[in-house]
mmCIF file of C-alpha atoms and ligand atoms in Angstrom:
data_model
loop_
_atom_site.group_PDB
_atom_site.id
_atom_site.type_symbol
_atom_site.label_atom_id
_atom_site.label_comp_id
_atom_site.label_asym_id
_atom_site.label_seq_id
_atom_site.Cartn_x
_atom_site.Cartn_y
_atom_site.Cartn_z
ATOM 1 C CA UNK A 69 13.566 -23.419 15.680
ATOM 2 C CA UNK A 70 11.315 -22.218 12.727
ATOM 3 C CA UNK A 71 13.735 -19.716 11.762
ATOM 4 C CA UNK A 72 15.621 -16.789 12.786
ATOM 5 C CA UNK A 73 14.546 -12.556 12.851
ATOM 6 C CA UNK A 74 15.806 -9.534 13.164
ATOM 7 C CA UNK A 75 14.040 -7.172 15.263
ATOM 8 C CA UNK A 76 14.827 -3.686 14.556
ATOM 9 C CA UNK A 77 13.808 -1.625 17.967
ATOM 10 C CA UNK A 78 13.085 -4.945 19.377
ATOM 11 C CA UNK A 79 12.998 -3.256 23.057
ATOM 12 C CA UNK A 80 9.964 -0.367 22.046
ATOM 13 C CA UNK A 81 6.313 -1.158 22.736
ATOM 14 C CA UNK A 82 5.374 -3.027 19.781
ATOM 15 C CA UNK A 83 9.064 -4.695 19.009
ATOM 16 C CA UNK A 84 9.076 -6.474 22.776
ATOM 17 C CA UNK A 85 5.597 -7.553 22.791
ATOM 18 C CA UNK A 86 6.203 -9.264 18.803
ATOM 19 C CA UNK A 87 10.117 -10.781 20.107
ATOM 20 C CA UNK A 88 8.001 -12.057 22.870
ATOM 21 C CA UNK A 89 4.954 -13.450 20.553
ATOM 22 C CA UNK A 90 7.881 -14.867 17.616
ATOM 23 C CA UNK A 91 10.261 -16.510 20.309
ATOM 24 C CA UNK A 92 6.386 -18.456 21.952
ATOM 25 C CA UNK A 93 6.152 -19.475 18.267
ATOM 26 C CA UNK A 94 9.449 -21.191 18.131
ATOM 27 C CA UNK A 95 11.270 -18.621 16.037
ATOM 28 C CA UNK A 96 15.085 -17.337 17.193
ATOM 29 C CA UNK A 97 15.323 -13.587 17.479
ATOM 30 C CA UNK A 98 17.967 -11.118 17.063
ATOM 31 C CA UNK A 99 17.347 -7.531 18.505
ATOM 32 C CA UNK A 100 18.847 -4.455 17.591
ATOM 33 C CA UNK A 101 18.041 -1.472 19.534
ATOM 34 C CA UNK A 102 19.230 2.238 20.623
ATOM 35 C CA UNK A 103 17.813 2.658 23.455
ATOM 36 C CA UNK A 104 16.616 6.134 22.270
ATOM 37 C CA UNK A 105 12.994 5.432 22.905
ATOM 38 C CA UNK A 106 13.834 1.996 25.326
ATOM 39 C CA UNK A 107 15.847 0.798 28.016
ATOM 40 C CA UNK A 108 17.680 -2.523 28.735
ATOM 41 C CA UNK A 109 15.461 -3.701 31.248
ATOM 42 C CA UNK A 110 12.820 -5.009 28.589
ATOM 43 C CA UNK A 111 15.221 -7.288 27.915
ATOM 44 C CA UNK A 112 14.924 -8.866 31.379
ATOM 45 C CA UNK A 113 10.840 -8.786 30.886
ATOM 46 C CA UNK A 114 11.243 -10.773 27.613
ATOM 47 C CA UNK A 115 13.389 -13.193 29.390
ATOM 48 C CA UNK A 116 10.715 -13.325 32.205
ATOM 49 C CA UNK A 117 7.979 -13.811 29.819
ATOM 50 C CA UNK A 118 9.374 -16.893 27.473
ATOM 51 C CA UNK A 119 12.170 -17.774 29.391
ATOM 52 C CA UNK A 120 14.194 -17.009 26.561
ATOM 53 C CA UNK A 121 17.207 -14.010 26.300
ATOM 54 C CA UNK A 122 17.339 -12.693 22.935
ATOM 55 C CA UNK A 123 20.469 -11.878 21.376
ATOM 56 C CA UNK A 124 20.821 -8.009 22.222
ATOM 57 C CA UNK A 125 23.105 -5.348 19.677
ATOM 58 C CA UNK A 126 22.975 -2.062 20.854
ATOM 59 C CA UNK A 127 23.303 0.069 17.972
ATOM 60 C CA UNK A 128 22.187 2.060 15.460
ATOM 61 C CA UNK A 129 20.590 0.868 12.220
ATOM 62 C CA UNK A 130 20.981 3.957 10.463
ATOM 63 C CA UNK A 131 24.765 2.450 10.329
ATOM 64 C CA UNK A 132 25.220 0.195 7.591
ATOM 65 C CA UNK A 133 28.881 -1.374 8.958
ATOM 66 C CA UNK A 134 27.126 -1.957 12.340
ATOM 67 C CA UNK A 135 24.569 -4.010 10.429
ATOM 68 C CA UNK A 136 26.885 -5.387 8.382
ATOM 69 C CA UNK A 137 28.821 -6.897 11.734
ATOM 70 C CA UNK A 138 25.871 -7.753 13.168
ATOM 71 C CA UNK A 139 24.445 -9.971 9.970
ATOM 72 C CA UNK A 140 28.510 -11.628 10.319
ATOM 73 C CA UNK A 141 27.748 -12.308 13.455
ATOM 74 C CA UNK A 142 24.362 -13.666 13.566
ATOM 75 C CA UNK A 143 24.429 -15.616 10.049
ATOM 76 C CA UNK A 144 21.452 -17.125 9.059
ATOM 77 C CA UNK A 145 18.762 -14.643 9.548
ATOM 78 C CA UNK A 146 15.596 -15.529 7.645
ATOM 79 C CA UNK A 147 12.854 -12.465 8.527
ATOM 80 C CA UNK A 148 13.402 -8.898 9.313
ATOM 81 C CA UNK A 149 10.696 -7.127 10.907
ATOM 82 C CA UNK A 150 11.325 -3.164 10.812
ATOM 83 C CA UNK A 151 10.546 -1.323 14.077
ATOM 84 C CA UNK A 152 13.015 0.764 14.552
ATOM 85 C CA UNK A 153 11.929 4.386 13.666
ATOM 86 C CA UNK A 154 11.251 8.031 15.266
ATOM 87 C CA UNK A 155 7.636 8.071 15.684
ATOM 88 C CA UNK A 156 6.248 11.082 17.558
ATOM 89 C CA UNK A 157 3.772 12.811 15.075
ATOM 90 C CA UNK A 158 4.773 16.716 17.147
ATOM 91 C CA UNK A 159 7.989 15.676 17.109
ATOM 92 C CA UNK A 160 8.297 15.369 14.092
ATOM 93 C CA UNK A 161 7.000 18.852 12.643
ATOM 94 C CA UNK A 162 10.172 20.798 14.596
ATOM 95 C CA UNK A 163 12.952 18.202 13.544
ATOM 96 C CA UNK A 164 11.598 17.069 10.320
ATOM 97 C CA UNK A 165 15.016 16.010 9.372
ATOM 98 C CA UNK A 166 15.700 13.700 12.273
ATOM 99 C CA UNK A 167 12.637 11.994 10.882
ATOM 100 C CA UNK A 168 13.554 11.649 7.365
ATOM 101 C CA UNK A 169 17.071 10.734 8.190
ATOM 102 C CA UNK A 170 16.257 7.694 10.312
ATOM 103 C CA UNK A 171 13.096 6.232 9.147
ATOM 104 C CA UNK A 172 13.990 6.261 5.801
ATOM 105 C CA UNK A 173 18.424 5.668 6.028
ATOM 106 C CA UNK A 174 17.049 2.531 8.483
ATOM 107 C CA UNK A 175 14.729 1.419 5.667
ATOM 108 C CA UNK A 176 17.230 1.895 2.704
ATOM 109 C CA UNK A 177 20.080 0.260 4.919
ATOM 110 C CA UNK A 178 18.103 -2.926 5.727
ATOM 111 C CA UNK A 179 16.231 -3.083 1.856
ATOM 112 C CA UNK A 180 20.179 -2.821 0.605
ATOM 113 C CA UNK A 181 21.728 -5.423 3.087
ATOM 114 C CA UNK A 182 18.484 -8.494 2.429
ATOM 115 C CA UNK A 183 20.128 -9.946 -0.696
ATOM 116 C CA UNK A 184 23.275 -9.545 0.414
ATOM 117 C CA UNK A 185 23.069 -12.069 3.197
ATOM 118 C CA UNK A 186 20.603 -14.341 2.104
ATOM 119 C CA UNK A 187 17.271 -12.744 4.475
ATOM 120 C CA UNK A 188 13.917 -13.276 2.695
ATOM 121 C CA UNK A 189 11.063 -11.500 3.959
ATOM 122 C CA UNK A 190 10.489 -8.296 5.404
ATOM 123 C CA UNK A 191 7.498 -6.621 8.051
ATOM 124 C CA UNK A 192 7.047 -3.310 7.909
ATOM 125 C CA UNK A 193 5.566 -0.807 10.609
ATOM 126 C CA UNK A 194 2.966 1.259 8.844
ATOM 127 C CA UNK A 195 0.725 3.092 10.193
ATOM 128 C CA UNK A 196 -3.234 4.346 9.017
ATOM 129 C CA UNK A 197 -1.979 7.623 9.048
ATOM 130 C CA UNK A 198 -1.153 7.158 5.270
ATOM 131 C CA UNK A 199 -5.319 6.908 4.856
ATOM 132 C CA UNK A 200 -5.409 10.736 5.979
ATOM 133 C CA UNK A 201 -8.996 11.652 6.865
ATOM 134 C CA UNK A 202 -11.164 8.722 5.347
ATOM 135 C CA UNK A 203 -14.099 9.247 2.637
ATOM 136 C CA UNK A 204 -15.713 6.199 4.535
ATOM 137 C CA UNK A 205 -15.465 4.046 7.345
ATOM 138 C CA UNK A 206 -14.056 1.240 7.569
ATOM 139 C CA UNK A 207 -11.145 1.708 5.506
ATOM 140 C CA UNK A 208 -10.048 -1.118 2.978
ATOM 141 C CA UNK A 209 -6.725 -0.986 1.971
ATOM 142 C CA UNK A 210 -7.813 -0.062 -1.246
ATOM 143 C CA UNK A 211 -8.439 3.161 -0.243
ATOM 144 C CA UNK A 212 -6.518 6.196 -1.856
ATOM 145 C CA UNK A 213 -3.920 7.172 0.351
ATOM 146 C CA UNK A 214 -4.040 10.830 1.165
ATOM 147 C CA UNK A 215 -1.057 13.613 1.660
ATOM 148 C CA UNK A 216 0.321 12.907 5.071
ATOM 149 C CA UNK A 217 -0.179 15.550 7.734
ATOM 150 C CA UNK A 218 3.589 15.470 9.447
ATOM 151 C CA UNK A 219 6.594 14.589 8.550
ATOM 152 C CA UNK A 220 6.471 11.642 10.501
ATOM 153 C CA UNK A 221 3.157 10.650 8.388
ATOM 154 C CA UNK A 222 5.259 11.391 5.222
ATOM 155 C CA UNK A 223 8.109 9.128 6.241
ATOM 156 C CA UNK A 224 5.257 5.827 6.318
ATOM 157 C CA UNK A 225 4.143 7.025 3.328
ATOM 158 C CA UNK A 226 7.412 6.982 1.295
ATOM 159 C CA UNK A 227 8.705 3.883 3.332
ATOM 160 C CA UNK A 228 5.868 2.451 1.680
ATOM 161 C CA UNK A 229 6.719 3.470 -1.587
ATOM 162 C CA UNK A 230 10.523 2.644 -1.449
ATOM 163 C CA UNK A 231 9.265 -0.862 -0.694
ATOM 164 C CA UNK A 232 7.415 -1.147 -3.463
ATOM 165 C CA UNK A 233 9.670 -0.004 -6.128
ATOM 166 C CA UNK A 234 12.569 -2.576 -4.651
ATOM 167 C CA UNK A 235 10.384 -5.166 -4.512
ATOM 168 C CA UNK A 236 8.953 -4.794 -8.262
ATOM 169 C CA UNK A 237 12.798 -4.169 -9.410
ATOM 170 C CA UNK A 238 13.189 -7.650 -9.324
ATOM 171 C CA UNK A 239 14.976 -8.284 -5.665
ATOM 172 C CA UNK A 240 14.778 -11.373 -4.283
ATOM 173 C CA UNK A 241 13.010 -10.175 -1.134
ATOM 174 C CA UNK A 242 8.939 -10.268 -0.448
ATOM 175 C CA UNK A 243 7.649 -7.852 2.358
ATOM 176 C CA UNK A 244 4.131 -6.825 3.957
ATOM 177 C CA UNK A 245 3.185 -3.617 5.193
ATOM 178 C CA UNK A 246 1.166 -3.963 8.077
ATOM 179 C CA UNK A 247 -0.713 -0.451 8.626
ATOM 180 C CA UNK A 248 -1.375 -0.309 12.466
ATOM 181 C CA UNK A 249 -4.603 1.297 13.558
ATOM 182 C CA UNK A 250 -3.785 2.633 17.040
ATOM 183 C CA UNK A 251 -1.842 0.085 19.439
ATOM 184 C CA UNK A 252 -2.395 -0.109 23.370
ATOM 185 C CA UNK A 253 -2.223 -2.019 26.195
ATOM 186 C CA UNK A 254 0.193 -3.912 27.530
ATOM 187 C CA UNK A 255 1.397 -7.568 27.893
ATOM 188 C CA UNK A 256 -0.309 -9.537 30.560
ATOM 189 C CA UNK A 257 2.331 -10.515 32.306
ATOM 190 C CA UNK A 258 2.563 -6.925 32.898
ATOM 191 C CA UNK A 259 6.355 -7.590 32.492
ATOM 192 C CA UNK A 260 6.622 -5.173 29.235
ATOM 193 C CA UNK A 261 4.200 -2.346 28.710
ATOM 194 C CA UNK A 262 4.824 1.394 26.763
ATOM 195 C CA UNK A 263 6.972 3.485 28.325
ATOM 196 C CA UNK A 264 7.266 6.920 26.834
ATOM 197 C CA UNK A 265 9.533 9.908 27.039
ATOM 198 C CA UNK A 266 8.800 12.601 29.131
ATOM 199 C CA UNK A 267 5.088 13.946 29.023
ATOM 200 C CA UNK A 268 3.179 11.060 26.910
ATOM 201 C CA UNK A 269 1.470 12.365 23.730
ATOM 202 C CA UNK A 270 -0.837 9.596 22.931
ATOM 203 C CA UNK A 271 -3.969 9.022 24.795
ATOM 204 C CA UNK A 272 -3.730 5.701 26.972
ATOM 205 C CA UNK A 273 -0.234 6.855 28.127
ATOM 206 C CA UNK A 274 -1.557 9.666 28.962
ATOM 207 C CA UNK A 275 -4.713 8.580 30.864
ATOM 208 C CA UNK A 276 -3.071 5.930 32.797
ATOM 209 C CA UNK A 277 -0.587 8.140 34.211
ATOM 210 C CA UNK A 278 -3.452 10.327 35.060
ATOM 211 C CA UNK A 279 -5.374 7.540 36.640
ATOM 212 C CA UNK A 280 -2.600 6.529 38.728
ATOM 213 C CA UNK A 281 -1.602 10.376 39.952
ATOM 214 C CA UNK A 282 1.569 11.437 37.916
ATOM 215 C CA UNK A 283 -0.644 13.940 35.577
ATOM 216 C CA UNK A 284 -3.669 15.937 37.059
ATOM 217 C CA UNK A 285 -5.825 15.809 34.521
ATOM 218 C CA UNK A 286 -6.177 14.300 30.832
ATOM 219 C CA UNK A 287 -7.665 16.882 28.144
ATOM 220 C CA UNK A 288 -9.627 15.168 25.598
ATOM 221 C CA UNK A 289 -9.050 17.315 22.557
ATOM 222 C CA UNK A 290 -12.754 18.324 21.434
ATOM 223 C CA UNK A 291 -16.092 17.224 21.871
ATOM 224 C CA UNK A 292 -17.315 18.913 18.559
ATOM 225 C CA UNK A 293 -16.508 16.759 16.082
ATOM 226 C CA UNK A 294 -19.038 15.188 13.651
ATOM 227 C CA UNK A 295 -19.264 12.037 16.014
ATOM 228 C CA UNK A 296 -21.849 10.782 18.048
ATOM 229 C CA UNK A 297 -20.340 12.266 21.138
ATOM 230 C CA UNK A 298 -18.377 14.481 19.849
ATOM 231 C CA UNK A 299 -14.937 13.644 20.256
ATOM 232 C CA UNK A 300 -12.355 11.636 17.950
ATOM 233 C CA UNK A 301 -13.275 8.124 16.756
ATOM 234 C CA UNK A 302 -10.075 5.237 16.650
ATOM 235 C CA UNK A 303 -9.612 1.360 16.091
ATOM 236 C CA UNK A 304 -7.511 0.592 19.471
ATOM 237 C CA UNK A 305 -5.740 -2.409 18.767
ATOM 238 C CA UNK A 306 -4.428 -4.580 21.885
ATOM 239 C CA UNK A 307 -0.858 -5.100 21.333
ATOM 240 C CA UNK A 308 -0.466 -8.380 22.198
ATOM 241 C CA UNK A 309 -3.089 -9.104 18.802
ATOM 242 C CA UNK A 310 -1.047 -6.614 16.696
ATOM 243 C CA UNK A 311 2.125 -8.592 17.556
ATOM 244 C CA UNK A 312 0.441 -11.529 16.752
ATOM 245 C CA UNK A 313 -0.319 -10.207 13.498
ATOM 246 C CA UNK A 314 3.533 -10.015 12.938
ATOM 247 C CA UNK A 315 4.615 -13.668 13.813
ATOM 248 C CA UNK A 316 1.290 -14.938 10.868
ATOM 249 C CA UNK A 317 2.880 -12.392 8.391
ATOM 250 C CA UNK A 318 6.244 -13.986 8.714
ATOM 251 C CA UNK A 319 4.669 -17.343 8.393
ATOM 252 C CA UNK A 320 3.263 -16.450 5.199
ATOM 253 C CA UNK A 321 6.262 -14.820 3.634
ATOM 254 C CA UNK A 322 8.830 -17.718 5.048
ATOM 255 C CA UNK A 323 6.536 -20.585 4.122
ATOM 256 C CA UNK A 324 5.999 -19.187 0.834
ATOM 257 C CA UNK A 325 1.947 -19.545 1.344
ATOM 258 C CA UNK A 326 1.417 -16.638 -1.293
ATOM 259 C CA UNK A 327 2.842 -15.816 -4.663
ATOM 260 C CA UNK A 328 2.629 -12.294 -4.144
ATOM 261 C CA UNK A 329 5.661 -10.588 -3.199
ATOM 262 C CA UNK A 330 4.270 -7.534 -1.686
ATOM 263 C CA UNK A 331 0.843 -7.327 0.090
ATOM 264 C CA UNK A 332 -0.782 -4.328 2.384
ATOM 265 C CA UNK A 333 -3.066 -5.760 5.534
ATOM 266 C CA UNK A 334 -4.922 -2.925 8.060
ATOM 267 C CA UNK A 335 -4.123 -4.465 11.216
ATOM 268 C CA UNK A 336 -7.012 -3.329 13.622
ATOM 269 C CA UNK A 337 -10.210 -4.454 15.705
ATOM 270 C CA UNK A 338 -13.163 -2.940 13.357
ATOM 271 C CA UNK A 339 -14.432 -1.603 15.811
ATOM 272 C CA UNK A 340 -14.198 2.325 16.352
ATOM 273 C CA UNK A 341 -14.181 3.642 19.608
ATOM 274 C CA UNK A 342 -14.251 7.531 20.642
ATOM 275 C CA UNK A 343 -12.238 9.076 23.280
ATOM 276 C CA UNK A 344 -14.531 9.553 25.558
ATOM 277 C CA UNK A 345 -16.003 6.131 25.512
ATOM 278 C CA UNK A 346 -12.302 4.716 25.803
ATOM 279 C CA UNK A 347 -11.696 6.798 29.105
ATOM 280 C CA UNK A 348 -15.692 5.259 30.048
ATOM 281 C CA UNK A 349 -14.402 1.584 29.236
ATOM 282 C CA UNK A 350 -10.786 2.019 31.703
ATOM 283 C CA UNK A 351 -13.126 3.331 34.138
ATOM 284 C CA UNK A 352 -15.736 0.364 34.065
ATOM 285 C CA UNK A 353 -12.636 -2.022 33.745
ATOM 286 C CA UNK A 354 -10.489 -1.142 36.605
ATOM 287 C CA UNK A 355 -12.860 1.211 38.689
ATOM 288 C CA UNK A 356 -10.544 3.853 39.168
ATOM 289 C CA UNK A 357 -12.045 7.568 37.765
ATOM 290 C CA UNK A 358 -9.799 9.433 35.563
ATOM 291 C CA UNK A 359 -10.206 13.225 35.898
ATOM 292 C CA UNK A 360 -10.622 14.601 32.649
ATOM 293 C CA UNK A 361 -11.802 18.211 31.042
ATOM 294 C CA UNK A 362 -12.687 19.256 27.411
ATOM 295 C CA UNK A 363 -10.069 21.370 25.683
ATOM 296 C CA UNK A 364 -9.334 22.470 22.273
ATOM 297 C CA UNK A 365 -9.225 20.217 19.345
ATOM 298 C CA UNK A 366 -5.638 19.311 18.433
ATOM 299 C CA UNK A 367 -3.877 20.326 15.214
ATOM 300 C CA UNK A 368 -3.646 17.696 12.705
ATOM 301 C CA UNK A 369 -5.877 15.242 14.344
ATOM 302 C CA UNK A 370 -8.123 13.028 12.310
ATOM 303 C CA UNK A 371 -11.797 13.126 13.070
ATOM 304 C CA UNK A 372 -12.872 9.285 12.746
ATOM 305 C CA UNK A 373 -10.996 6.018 11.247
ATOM 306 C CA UNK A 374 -11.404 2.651 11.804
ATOM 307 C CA UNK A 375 -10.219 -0.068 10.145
ATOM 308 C CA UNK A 376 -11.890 -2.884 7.839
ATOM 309 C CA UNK A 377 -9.908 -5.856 8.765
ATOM 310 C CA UNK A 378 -11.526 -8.526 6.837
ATOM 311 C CA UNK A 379 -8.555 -8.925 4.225
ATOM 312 C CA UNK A 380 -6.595 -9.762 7.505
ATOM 313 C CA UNK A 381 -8.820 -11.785 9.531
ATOM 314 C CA UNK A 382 -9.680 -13.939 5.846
ATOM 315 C CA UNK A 383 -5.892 -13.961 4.328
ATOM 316 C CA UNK A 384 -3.825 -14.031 7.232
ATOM 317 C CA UNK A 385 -5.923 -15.395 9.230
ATOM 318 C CA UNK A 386 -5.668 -13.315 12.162
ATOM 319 C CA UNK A 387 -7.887 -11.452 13.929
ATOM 320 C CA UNK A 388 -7.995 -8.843 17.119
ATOM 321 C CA UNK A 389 -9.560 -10.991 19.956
ATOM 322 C CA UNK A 390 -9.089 -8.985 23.273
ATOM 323 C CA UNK A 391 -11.766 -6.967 24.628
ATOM 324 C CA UNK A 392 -11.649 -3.384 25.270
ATOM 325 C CA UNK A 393 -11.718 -4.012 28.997
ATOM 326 C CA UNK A 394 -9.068 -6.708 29.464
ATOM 327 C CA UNK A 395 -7.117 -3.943 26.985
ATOM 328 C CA UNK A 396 -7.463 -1.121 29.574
ATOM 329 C CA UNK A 397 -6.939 -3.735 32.575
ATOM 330 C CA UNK A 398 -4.076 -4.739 31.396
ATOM 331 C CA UNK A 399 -2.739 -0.721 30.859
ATOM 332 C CA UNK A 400 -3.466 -0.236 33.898
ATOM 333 C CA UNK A 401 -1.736 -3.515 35.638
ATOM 334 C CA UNK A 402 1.694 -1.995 33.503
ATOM 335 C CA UNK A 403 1.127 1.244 35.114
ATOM 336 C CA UNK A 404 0.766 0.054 38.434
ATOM 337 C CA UNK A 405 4.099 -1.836 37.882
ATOM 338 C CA UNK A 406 5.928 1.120 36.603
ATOM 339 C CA UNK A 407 4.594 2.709 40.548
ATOM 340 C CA UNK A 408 5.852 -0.344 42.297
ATOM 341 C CA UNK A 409 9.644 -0.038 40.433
ATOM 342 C CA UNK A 410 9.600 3.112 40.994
ATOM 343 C CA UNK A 411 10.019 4.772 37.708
ATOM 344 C CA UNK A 412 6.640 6.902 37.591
HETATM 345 C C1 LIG B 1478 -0.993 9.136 16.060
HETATM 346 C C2 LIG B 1478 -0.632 9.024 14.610
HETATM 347 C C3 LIG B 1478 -0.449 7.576 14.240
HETATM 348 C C4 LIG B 1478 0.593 6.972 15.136
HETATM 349 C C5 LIG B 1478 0.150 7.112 16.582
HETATM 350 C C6 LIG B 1478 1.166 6.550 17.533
HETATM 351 C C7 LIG B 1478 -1.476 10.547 12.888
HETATM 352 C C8 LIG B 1478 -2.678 11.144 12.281
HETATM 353 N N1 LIG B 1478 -1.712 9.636 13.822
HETATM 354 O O1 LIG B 1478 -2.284 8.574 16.209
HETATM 355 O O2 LIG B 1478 -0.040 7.467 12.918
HETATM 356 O O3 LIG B 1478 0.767 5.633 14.802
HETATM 357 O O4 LIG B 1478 -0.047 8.497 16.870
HETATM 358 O O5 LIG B 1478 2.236 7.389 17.729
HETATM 359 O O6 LIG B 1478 -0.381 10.864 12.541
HETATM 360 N N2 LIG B 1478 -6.138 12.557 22.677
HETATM 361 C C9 LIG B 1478 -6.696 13.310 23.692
HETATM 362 N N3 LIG B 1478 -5.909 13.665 24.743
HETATM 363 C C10 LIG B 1478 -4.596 13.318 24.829
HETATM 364 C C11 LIG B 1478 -4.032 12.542 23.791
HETATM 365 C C12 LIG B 1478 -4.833 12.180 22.731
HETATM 366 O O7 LIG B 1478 -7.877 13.653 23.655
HETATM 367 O O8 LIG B 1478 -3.933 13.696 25.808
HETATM 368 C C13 LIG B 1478 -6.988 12.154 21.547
HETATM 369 C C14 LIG B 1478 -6.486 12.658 20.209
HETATM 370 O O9 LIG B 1478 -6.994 13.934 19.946
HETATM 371 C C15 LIG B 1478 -7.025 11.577 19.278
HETATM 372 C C16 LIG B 1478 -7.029 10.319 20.130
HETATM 373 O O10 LIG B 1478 -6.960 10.749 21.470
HETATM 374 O O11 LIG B 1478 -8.315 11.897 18.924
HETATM 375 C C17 LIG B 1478 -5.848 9.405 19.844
HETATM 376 O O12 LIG B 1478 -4.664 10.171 19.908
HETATM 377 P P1 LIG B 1478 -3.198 9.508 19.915
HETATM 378 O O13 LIG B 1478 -3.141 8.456 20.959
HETATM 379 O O14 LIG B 1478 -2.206 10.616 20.005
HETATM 380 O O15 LIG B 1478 -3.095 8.762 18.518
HETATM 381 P P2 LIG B 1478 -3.404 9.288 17.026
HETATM 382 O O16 LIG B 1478 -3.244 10.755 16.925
HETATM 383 O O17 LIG B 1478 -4.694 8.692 16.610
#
């Protein structure tokens, strides 16, 4: 055992696919989860996956006493990696204080807690929504970050910030911000995929339940956009490479392999991809056509980002290795599985 984590949300999208990258690495891992964005079952795909159970809490990290009984009760934790967060950007705008309240009270809870029992480094979920609309792309991290267009964008931003000014206060603890460029895919196994509430609001959600019948139609949100085709430009990152990303992050902070106590890494492909060549590459991959019509830009939407990964690929040494294809193949395997349980 190299060591044991704490997965906050460990049963979302990107939490299950990382407890099921960290436990294939050799590391123990403790989930805690609400099952407001997740269900239980994930916990039978991990299992399926590594052959390993992972010690489940249900509860709610926003709770300090819960997390104080569950550090009690699981002594010895080394890593905490931080998914556990509201994270719908429309969401967000009508219940901006659900947003603040949990992404940042589950931040300040965990920050407070590290010292106390003895946990050393810390992942956090960011996101390249703090870059706003980019000057220039690829975007280093050095790039000014920009006033966030949602709440939800805001509560990245100051997450990042709160980190910084506990780390530089002197606390024991080191941390890295990953900023995620835009995760999809699924494991696989096609054991764990996403899952979202209700009517998806991201894209590959979206078009694979469109692909597969349970939506008529995707709308791709504007083909006028200063692009070469005229729709929005993104850095889709498979998710089984952005957990990845998390279990070499850990390494670094655990194994003390850097003196630096905080450090910022854009986890993405560097590549940029629009929307309308991502709905061309599922259909080439799987063969299936997926009904689509041009609406309306969307509110709030960036035009074009994509990431500059080189100060991950050359200090972490990771880099984003599937291919778009095996990316939308492996969507579309999840969704298929979701059909044959029965759940969409
Ligand atoms: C947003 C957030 C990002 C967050 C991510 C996951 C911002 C600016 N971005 O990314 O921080 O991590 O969600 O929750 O806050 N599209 C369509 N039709 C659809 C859905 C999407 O054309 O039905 C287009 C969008 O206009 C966009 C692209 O697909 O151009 C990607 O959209 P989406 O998957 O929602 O992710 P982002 O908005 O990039």
């Amino acid at each position: 055992m190299k060591g044991k984590i704490l997965v906050t949300g460990g049963l979302g999208f990107i939490g299950s696919h990382t407890t099921v990258e960290l436990q294939q690495s050799g590391y123990e891992v403790v989930i805690i989860d609400n099952l407001s964005n997740s269900n239980i079952g994930v916990l039978d795909g991990i299992e399926k996956i590594t052959g390993i159970r992972p010690v489940f809490v249900e509860g709610d990290c926003t709770d300090i006493n819960t997390l104080h009984e569950l550090f009690k009760a699981n002594p010895g934790i080394n890593g905490i990696i931080n998914f556990a967060a509201s994270k719908a950007v429309g969401e967000s705008i009508v219940k901006p204080i659900l947003y603040y309240r949990n992404n940042l009270n589950i931040l300040i809870n965990l920050l407070d807690l590290m010292p106390v029992y003895g946990v050393k480094g810390f992942v956090f979920s960011s996101s390249c929504t703090v870059y706003g609309e980019p000057d220039a792309n690829p975007i280093t991290e050095d790039a000014p970050t920009k006033k966030a267009t949602s709440p939800y964008g805001a509560t990245k931003q100051m997450s990042e910030d709160i980190i910084t000014d506990v780390v530089n206060s002197g606390s024991p603890i080191k941390a890295i911000l990953l900023r995620y460029f835009n995760p999809i895919g699924a494991h696989p196994s096609a054991e764990i995929g996403e899952l979202p509430n209700g009517v998806p609001q991201n894209l590959v959600p979206y078009l694979t339940q469109t692909a597969i019948g349970v939506r008529k139609e995707l709308s791709v949100f504007g083909n006028d956009y200063d692009t070469p085709d005229g729709s929005c430009i993104r850095d889709f990152i498979n998710v089984v490479d952005l957990a990845k990303a998390h279990v070499v992050a850990l390494e670094r902070m655990l194994g003390d392999k850097s003196d630096d106590k905080l450090e910022v890494f854009n986890i993405g492909t560097g590549e940029g991809l629009s929307v309308l060549q991502l709905i061309n590459a599922f259909e080439t991959a799987t063969g299936v056509k997926v009904p689509h019509k041009i609406v309306g830009r969307r509110d709030g939407d960036i035009v074009k980002i994509w990431a500059d990964p080189k100060k991950a690929n050359e200090v972490l040494g990771w880099k984003a290795e599937a291919s778009i294809e095996d990316t939308m193949l492996s969507a579309w395997n999840w969704q298929k599985k979701l059909r044959e349980r029965g759940v969409m």
